[in-house]
JSON list of C-alpha atoms in Angstrom, two decimals:
[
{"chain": "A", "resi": 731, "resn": "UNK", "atom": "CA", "xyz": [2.05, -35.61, 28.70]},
{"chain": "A", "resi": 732, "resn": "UNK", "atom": "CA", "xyz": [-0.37, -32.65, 27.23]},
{"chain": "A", "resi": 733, "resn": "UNK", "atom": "CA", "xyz": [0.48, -30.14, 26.43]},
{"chain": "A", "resi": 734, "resn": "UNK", "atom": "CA", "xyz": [-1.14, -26.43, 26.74]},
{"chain": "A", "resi": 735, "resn": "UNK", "atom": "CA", "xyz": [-3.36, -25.96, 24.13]},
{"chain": "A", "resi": 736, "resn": "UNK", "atom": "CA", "xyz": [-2.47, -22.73, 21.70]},
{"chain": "A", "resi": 737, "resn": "UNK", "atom": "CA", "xyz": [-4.31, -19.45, 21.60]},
{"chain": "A", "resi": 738, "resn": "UNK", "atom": "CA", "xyz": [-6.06, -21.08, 18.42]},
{"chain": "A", "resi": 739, "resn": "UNK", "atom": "CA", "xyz": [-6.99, -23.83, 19.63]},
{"chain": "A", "resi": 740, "resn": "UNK", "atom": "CA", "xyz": [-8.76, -22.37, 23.23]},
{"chain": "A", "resi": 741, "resn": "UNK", "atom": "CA", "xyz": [-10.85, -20.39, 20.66]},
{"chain": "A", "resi": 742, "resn": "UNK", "atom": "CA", "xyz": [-14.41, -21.68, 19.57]},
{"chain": "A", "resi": 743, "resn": "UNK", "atom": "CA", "xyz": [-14.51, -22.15, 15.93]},
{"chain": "A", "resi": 744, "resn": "UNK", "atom": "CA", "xyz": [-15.62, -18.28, 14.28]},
{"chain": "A", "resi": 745, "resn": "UNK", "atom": "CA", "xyz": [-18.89, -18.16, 12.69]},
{"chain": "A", "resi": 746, "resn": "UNK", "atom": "CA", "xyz": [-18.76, -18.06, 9.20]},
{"chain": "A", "resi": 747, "resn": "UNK", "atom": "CA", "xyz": [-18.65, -14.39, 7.66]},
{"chain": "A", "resi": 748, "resn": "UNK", "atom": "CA", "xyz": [-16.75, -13.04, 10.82]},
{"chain": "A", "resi": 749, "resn": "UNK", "atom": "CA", "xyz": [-13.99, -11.32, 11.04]},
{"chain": "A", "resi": 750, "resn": "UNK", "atom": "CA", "xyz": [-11.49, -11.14, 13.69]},
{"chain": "A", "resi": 751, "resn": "UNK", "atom": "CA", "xyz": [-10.01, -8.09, 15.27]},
{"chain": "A", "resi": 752, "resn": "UNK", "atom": "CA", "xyz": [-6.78, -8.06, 13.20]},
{"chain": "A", "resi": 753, "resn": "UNK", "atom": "CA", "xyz": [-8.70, -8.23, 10.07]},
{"chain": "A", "resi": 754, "resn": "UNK", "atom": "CA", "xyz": [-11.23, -5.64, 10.64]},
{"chain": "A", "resi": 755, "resn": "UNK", "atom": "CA", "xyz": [-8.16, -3.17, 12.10]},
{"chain": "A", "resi": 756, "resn": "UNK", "atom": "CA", "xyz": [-6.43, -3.95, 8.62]},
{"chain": "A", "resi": 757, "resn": "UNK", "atom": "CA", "xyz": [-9.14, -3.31, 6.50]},
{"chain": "A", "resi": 758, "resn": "UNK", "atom": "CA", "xyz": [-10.09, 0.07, 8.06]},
{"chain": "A", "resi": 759, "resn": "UNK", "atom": "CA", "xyz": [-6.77, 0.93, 7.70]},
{"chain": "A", "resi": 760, "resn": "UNK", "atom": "CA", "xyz": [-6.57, -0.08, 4.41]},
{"chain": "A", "resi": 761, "resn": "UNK", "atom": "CA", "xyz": [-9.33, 2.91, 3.29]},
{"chain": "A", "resi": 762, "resn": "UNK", "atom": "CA", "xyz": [-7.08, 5.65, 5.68]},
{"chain": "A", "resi": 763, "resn": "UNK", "atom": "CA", "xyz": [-4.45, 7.87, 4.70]},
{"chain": "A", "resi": 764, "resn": "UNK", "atom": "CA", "xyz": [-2.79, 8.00, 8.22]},
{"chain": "A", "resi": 765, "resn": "UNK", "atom": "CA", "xyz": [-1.03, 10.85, 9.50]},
{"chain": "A", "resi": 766, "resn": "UNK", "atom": "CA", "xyz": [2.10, 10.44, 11.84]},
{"chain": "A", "resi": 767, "resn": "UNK", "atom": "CA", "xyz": [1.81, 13.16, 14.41]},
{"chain": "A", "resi": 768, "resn": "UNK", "atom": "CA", "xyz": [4.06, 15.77, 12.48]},
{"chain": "A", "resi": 769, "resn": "UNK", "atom": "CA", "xyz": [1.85, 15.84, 9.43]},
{"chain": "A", "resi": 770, "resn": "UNK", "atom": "CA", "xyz": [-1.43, 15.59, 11.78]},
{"chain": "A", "resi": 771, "resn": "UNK", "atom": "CA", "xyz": [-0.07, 19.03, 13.52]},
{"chain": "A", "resi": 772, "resn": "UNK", "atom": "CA", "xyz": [0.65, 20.57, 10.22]},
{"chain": "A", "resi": 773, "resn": "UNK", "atom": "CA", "xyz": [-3.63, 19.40, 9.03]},
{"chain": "A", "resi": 774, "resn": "UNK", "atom": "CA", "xyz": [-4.63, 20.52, 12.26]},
{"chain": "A", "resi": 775, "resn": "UNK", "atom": "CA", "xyz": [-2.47, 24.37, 11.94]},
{"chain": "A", "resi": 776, "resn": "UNK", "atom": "CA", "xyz": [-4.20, 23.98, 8.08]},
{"chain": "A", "resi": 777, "resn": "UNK", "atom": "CA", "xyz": [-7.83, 23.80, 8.89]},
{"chain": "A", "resi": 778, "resn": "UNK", "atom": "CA", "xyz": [-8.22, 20.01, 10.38]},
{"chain": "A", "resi": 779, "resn": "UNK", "atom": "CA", "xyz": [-10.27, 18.84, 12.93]},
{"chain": "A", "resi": 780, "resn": "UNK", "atom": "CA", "xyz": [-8.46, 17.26, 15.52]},
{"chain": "A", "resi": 781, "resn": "UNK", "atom": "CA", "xyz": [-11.03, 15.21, 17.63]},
{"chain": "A", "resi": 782, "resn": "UNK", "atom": "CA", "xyz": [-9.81, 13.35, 20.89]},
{"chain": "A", "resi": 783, "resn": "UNK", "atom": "CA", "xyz": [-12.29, 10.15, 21.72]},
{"chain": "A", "resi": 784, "resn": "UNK", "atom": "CA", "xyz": [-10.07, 9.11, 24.35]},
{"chain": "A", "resi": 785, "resn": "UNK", "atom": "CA", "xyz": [-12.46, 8.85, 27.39]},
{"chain": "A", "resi": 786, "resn": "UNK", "atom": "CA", "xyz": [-12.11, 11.81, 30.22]},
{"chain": "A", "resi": 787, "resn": "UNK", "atom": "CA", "xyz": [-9.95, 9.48, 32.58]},
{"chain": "A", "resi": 788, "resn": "UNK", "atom": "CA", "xyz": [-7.10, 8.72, 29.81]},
{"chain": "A", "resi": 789, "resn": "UNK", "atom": "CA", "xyz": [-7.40, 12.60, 29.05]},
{"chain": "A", "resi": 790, "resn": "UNK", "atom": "CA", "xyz": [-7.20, 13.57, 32.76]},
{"chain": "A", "resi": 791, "resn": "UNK", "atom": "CA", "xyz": [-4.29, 10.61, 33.29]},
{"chain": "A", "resi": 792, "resn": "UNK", "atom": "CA", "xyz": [-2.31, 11.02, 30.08]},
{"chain": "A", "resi": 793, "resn": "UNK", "atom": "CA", "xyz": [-2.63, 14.79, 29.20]},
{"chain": "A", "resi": 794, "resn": "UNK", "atom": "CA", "xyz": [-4.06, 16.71, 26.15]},
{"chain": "A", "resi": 795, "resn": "UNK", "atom": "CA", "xyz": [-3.80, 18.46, 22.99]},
{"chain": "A", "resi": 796, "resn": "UNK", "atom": "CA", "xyz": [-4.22, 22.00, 23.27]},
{"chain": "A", "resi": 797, "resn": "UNK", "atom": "CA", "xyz": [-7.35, 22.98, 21.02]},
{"chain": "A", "resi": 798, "resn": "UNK", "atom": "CA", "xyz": [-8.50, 19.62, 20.33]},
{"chain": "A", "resi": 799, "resn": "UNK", "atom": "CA", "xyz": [-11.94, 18.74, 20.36]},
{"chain": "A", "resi": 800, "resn": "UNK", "atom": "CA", "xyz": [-12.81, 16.08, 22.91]},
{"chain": "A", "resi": 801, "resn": "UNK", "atom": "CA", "xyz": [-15.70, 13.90, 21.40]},
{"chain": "A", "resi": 802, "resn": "UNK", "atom": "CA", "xyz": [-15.79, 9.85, 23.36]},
{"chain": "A", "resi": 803, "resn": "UNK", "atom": "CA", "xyz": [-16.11, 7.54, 21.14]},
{"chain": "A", "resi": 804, "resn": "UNK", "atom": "CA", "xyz": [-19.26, 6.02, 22.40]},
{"chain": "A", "resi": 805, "resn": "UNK", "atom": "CA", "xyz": [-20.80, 9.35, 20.67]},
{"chain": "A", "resi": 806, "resn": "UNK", "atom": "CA", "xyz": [-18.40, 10.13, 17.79]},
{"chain": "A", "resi": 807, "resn": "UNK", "atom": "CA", "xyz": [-21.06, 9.14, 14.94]},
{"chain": "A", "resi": 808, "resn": "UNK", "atom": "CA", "xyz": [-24.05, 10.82, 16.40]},
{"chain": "A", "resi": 809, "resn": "UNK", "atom": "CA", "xyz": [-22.20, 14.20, 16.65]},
{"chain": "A", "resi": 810, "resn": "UNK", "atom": "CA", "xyz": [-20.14, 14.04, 13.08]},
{"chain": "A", "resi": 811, "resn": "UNK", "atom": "CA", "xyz": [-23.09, 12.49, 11.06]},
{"chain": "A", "resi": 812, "resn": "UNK", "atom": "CA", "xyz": [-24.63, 15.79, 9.07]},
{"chain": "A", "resi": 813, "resn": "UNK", "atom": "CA", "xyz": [-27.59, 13.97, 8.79]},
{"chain": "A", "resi": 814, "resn": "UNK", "atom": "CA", "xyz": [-28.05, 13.63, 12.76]},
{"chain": "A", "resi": 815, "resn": "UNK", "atom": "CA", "xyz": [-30.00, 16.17, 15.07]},
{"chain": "A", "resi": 816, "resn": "UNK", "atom": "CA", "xyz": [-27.18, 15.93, 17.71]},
{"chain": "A", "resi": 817, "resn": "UNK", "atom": "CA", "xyz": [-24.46, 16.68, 15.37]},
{"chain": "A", "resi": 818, "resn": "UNK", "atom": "CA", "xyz": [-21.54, 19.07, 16.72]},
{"chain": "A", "resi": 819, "resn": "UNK", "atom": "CA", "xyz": [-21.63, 22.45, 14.82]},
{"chain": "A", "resi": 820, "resn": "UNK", "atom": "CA", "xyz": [-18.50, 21.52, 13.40]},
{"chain": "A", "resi": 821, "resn": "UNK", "atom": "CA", "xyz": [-20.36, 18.94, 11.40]},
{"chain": "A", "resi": 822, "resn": "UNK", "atom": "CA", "xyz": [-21.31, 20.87, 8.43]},
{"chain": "A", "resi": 823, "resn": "UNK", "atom": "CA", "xyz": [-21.32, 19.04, 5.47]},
{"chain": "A", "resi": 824, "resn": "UNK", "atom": "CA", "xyz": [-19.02, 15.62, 4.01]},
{"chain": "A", "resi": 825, "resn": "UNK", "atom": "CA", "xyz": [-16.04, 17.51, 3.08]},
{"chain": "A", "resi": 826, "resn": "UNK", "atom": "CA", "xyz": [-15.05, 18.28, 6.95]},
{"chain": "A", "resi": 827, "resn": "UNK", "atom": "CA", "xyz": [-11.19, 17.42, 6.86]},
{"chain": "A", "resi": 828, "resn": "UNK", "atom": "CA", "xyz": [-11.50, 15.00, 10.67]},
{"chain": "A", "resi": 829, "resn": "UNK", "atom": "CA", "xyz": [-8.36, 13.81, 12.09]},
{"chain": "A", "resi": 830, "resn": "UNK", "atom": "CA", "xyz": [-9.15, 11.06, 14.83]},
{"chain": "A", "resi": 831, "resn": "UNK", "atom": "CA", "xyz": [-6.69, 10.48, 17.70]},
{"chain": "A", "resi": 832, "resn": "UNK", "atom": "CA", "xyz": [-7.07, 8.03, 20.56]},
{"chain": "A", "resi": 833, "resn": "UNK", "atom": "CA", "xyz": [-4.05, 6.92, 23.04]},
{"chain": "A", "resi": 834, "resn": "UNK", "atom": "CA", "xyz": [-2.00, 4.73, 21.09]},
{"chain": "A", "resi": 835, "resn": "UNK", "atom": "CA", "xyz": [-3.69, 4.57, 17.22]},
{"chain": "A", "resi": 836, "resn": "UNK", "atom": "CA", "xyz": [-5.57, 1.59, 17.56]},
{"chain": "A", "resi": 837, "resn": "UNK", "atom": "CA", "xyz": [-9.22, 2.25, 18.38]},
{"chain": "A", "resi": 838, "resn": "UNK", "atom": "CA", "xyz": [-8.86, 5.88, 15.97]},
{"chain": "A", "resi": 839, "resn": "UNK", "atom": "CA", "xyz": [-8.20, 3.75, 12.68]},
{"chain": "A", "resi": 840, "resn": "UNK", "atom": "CA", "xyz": [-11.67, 2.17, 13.60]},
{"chain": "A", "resi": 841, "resn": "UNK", "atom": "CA", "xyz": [-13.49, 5.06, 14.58]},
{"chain": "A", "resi": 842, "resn": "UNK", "atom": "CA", "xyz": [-11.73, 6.72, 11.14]},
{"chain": "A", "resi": 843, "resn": "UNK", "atom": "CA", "xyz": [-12.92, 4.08, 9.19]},
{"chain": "A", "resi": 844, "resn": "UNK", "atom": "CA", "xyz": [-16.15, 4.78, 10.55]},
{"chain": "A", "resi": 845, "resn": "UNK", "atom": "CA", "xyz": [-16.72, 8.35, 10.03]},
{"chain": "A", "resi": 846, "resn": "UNK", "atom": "CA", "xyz": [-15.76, 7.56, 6.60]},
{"chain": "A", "resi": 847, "resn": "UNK", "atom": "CA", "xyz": [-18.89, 5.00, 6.55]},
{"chain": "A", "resi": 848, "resn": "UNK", "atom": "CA", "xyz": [-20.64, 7.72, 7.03]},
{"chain": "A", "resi": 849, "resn": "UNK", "atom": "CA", "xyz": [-19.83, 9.80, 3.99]},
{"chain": "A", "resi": 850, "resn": "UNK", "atom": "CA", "xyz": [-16.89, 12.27, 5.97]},
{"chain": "A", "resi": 851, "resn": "UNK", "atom": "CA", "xyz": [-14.36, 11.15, 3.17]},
{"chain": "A", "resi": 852, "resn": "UNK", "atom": "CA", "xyz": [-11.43, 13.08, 4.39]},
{"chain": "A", "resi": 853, "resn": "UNK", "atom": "CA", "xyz": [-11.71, 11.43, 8.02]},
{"chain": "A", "resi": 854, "resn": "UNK", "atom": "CA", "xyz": [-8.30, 9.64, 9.17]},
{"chain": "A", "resi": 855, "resn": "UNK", "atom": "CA", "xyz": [-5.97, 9.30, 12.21]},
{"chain": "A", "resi": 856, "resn": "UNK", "atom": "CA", "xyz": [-3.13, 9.78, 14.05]},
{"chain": "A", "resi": 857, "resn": "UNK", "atom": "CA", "xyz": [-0.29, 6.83, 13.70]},
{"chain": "A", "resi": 858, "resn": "UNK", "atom": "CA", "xyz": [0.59, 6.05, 17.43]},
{"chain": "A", "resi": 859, "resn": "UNK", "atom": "CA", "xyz": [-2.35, 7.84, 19.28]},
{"chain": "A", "resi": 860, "resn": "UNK", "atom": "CA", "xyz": [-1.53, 10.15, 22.21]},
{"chain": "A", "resi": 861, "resn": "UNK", "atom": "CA", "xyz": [1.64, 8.45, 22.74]},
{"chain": "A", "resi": 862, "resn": "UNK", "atom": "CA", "xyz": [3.45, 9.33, 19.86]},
{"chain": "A", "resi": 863, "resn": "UNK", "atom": "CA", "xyz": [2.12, 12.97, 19.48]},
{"chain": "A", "resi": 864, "resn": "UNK", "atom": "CA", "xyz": [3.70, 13.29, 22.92]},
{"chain": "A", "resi": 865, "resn": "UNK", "atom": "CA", "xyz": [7.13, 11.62, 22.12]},
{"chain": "A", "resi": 866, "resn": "UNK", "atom": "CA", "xyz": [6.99, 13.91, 19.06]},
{"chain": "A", "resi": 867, "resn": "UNK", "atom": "CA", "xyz": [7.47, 16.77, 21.00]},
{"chain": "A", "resi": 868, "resn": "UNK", "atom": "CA", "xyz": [4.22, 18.33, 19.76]},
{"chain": "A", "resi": 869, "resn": "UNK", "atom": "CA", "xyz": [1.90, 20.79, 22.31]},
{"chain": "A", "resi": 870, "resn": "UNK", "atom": "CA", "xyz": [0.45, 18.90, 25.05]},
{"chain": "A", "resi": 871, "resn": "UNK", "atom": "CA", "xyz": [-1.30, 20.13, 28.50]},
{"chain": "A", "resi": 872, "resn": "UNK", "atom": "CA", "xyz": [-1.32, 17.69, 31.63]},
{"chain": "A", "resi": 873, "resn": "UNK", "atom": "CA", "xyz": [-1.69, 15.22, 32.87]},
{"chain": "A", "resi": 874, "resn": "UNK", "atom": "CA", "xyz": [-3.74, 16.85, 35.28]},
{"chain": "A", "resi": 875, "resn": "UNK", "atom": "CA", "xyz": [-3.28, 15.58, 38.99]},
{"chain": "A", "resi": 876, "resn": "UNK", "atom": "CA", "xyz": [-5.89, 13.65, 40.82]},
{"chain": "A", "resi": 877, "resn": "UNK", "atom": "CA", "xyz": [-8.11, 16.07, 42.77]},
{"chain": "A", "resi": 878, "resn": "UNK", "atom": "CA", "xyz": [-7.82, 14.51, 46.28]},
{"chain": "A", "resi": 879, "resn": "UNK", "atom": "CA", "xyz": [-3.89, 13.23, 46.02]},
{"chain": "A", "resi": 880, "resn": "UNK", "atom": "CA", "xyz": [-3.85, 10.01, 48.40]},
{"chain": "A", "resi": 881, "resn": "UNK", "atom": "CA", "xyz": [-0.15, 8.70, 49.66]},
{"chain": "A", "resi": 882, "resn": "UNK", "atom": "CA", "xyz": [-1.90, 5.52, 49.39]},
{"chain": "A", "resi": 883, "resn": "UNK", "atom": "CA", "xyz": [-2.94, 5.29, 45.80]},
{"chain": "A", "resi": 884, "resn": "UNK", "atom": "CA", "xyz": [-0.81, 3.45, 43.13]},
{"chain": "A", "resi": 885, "resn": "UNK", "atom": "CA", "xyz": [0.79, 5.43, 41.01]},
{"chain": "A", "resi": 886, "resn": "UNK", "atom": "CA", "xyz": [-1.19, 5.81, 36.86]},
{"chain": "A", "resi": 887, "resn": "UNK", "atom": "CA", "xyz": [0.44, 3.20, 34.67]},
{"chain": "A", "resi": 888, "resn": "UNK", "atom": "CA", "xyz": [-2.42, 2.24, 32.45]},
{"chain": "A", "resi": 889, "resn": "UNK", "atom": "CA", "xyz": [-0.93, 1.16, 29.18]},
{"chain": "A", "resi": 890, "resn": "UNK", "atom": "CA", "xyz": [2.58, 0.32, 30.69]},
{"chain": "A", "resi": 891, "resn": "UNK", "atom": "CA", "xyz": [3.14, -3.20, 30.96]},
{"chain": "A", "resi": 892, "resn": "UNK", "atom": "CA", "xyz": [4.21, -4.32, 35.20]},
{"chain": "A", "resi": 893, "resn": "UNK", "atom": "CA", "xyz": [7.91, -4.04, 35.84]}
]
């Protein structure tokens, strides 16, 4: 009888010098000094950057931090880098204290880690995205509803796993 072949063994052999999605999430986090939401409110209140690079949909469909800065991710280096012409006025100089959030605290530690590539030393983010800032009781605004409400449309649950 066969049996069903394990995750590992459905995957093609790495090429050498990779590095698997685990392993690159552990070493940025590794270089980070990650805030839980509490002590990411307080940076924020002090002076922090709080930059949201969830994309408009999740923002629309999950709700908001008042005052933060909405950046996607897909531009987050271009607008941070000091160096760069399209750089956000915000972007003054290395020292710029960044605090990264995304939905759940995954896809942050990498774009973190990646500001920090590019010299913004004090860049980190928030343990638990979105999610946990909002089951921390901390300021939020929406979800917003859908523009053209349809009786026939599924409910949101991205994220949620099916009942």
């Amino acid at each position: 009888m066969a049996q069903t072949p394990t995750r590992t063994e459905s995957c093609p052999v790495p090429p050498p010098g990779s590095r698997g999605i685990d392993e690159i999430l552990a070493a940025a986090r590794a270089r980070l000094r990650r805030l839980d939401p509490e002590q990411a409110h307080l940076a924020v209140r002090g002076g922090a950057l709080l930059v949201d690079i969830r994309p408009a949909g999740q923002r629309a469909a999950h709700g908001t931090v008042p005052g933060a800065l909405a950046v996607e991710r897909n531009v987050l280096e271009w607008r941070f880098d000091p160096r760069c012409a399209a750089r956000l006025p915000q972007a003054v100089d290395y020292d710029v204290p960044v605090i990264v959030l995304c939905q759940e605290g995954y896809t942050s530690s990498l774009a973190a880690a990646a500001l920090q590539d590019l010299g913004l030393h004090r860049a980190t983010d928030v343990a638990g995205g979105f999610a946990a800032w909002r089951i921390a009781g901390l300021p939020t605004l929406g979800p917003t509803p859908p523009l053209r409400p349809s009786s026939t449309a599924p409910p949101v649950t991205a994220g949620r796993a099916p009942r």
